[in-house]
Coordinates of C-alpha atoms and ligand atoms in Angstrom, one line a residue:
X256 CA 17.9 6.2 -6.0
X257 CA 18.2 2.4 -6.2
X258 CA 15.6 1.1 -9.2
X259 CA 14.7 -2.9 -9.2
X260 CA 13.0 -4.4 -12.3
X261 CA 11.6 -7.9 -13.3
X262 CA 14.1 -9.7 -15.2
X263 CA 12.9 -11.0 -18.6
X264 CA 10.3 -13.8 -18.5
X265 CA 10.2 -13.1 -14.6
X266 CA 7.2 -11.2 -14.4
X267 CA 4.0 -12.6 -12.5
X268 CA 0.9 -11.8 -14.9
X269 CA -2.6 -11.9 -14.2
X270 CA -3.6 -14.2 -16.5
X271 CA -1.5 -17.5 -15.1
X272 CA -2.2 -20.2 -13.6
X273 CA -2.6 -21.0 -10.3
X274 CA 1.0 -22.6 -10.1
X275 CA 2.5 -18.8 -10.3
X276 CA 0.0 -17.7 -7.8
X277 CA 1.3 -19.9 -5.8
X278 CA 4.7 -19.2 -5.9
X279 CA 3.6 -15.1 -5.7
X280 CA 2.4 -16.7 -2.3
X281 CA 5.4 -18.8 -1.6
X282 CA 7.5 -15.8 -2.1
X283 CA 5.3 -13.5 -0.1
X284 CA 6.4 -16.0 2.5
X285 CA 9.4 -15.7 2.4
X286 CA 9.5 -11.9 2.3
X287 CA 7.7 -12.0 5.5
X288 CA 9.6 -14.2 7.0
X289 CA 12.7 -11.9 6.3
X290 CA 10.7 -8.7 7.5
X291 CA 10.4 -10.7 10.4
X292 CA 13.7 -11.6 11.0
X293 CA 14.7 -8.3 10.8
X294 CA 11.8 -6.9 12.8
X295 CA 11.3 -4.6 10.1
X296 CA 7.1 -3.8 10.2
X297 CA 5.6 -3.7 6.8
X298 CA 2.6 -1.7 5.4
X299 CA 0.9 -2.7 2.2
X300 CA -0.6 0.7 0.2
X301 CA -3.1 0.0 -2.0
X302 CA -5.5 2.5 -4.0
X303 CA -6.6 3.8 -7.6
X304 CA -4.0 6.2 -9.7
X305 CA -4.7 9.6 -8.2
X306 CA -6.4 8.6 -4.7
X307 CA -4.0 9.7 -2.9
X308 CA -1.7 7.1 -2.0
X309 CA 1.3 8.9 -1.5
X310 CA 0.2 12.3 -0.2
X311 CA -0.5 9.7 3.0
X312 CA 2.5 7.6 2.7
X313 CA 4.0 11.5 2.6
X314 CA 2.5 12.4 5.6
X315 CA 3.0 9.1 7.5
X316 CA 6.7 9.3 6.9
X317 CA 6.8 12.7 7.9
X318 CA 4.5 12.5 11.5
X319 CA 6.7 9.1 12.4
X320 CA 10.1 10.6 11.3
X321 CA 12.3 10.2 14.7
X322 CA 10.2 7.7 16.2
X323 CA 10.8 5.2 13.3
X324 CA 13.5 4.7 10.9
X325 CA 11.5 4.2 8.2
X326 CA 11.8 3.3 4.0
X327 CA 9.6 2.7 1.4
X328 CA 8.7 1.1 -1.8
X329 CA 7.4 2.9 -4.7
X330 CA 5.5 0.1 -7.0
X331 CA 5.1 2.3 -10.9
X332 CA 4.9 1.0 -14.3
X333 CA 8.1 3.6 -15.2
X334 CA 8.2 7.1 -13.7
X335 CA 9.9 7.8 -10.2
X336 CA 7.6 10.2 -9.3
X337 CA 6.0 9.2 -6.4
X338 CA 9.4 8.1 -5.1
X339 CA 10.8 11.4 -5.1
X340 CA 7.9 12.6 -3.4
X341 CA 7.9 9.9 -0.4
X342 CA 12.2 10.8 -0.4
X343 CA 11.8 14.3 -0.1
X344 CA 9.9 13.4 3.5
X345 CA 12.7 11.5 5.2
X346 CA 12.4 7.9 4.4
X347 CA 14.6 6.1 1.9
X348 CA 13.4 4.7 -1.4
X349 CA 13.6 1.8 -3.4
X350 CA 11.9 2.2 -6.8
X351 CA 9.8 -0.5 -7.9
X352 CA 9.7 0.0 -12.1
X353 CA 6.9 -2.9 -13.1
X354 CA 7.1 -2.3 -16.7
X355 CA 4.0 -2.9 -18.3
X356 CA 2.6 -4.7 -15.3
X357 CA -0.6 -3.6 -13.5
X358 CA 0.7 -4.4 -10.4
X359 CA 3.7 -5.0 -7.7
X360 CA 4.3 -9.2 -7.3
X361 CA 6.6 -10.7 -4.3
X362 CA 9.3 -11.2 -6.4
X363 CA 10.0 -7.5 -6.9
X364 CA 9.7 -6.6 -3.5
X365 CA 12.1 -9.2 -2.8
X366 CA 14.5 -7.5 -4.5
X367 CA 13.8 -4.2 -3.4
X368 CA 14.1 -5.7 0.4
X369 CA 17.6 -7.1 -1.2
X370 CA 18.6 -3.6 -1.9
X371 CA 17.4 -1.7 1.8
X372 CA 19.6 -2.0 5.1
X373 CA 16.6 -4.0 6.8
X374 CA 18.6 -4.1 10.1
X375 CA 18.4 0.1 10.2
X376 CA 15.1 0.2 9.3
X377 CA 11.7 -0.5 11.7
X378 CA 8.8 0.6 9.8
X379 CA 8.3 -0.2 5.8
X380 CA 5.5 1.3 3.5
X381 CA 5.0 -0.4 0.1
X382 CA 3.0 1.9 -2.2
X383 CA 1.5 0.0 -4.9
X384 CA 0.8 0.7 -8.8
X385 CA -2.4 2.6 -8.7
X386 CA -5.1 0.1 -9.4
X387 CA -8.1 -1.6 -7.0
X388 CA -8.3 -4.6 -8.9
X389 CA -5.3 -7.5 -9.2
X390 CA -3.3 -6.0 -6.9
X391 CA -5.8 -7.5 -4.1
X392 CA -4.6 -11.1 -5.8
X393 CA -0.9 -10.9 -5.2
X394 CA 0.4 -11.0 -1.4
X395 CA 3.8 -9.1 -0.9
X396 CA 4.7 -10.4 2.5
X397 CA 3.5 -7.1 4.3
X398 CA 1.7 -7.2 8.1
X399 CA -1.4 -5.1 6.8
X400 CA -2.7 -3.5 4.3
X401 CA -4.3 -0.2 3.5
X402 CA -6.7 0.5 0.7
X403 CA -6.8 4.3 -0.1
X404 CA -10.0 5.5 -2.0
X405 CA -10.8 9.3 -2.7
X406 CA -14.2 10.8 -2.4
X407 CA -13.2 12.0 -6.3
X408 CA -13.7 8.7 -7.5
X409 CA -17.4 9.0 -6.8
X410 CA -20.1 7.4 -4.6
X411 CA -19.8 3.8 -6.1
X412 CA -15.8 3.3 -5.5
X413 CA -16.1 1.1 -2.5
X414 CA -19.3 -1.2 -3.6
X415 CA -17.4 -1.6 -7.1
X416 CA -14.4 -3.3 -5.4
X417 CA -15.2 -5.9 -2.9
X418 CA -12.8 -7.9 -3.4
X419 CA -9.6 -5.4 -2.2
X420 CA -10.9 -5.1 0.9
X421 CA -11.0 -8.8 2.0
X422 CA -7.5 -8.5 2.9
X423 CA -7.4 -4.9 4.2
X424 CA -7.3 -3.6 7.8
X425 CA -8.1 -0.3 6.8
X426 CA -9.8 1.4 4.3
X427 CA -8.6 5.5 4.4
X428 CA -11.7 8.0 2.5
X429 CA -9.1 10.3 1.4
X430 CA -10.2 14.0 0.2
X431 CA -13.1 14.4 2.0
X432 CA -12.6 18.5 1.7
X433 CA -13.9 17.6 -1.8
X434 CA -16.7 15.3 -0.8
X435 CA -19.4 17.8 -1.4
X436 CA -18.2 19.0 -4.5
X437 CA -18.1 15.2 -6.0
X438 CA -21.9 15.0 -4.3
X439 CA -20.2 12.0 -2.2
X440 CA -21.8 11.0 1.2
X441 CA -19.1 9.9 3.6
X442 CA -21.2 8.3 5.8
X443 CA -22.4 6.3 3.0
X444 CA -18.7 5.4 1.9
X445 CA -18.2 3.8 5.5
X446 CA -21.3 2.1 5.5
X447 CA -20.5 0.4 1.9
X448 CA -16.9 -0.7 3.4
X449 CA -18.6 -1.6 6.5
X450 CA -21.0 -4.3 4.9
X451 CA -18.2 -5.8 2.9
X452 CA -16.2 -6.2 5.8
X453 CA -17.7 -4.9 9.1
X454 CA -14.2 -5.3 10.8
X455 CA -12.6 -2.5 8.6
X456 CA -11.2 0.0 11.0
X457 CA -12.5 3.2 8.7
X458 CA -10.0 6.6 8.6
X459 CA -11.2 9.7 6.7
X460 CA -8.5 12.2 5.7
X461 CA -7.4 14.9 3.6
X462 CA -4.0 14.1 2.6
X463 CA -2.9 17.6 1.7
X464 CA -3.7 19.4 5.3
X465 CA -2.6 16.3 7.1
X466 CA -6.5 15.4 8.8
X467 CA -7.2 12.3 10.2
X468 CA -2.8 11.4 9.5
X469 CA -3.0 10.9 13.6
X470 CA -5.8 8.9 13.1
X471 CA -4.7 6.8 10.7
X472 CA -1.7 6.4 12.7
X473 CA -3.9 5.1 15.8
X474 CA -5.9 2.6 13.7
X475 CA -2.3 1.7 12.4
X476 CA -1.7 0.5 16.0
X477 CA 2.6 0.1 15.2
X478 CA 4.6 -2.1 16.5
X479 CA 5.9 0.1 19.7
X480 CA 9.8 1.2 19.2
Ligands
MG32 MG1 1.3 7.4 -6.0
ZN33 ZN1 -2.0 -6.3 -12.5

């Protein structure tokens, strides 16, 4: 499996100034303009360590396998675990190592596009680090974005994180199995997501039977193939 990593002194931080948000942005750009060119469609994953974010990219990969050809990028600070995971499903896998860094920038996924065969590929997930907060400030170039949250994290997950969801087409209440054990109500969840942004298309699954994975793949709406 193919690894990309910042190069020294390359690496976007949250602390700078507005000049390298701006050229995150420029080079989010740029990645989608490439996507485009390629007609390669591209799904931002973003969620907390643990939410679930790659049990669904696991289960997207394997309900679309022989409809799209498919790959994926697995943002972590060092392990290639989720990678293998997402692999093991069908899709291929470019490694997104971030180091110390709390989240994925453009520039690494520029790379990682540099190293995938974009003309043999339709469909593109990119998992990021686990983390709901800068993430949300760092465009990648994708066509939408998904913001997984787990009933485990509790009842205030959603109202505690605005901000993420500006961006987001979908929000995805993953492990709702264990929403009565955490004392969560789901109906609640929505409505919290709903009043940030009352256009959110709202998916509840449980990533480990594969519930609500068709679902998620209507309010998806794909790029027909
Ligand atoms: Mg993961
Ligand atoms: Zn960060």
């Amino acid at each position: 499996m193919k690894t990309v990593k910042p190069a020294e002194g390359e690496t976007f931080d949250i602390e700078l100034e507005e000049d390298l948000l701006r050229q995150n942005q420029e080079l989010a750009r740029k990645n989608h303009e490439l996507l485009e060119k390629y007609n390669v469609h591209a799904v931002d994953i973003l969620g907390s360590i643990g939410s679930g974010k790659t049990t669904i990219v696991q289960q997207l990969v394997k309900n679309l396998n022989g409809i799209y050809r498919m790959a994926a990028v697995a943002g972590d600070l060092t392990t290639t675990i989720d990678a293998n995971r997402i692999q093991k499903k069908g899709a291929s896998v470019i490694q997104a190592n971030t180091g110390k860094e709390c989240h994925l920038d453009a520039n690494l996924v520029k790379k990682a596009l540099a190293e995938l065969d974009l003309e043999k590929l339709d469909l593109l997930f990119i998992e990021n680090v686990g983390n709901l907060i800068c993430p949300g400030e760092f465009p990648l170039g994708a066509h939408q974005r998904i913001v997984v949250v787990s009933t485990t994290e509790g009842p205030y997950m959603i109202v505690k994180h605005p901000y993420i969801l500006m961006d987001a087409s979908i929000i995805v209440i993953n492990k709702i199995d264990l929403a009565e054990a955490m004392d969560v109500d789901l109906n609640q969840l929505k409505k919290d997501a709903l009043n940030i942004k009352p256009e959110l298309k709202v998916v509840f699954t449980n990533g480990r039977t594969g519930e609500g994975i068709k679902e998620l793949i209507e309010a998806l709406n794909l790029p027909r193939r």
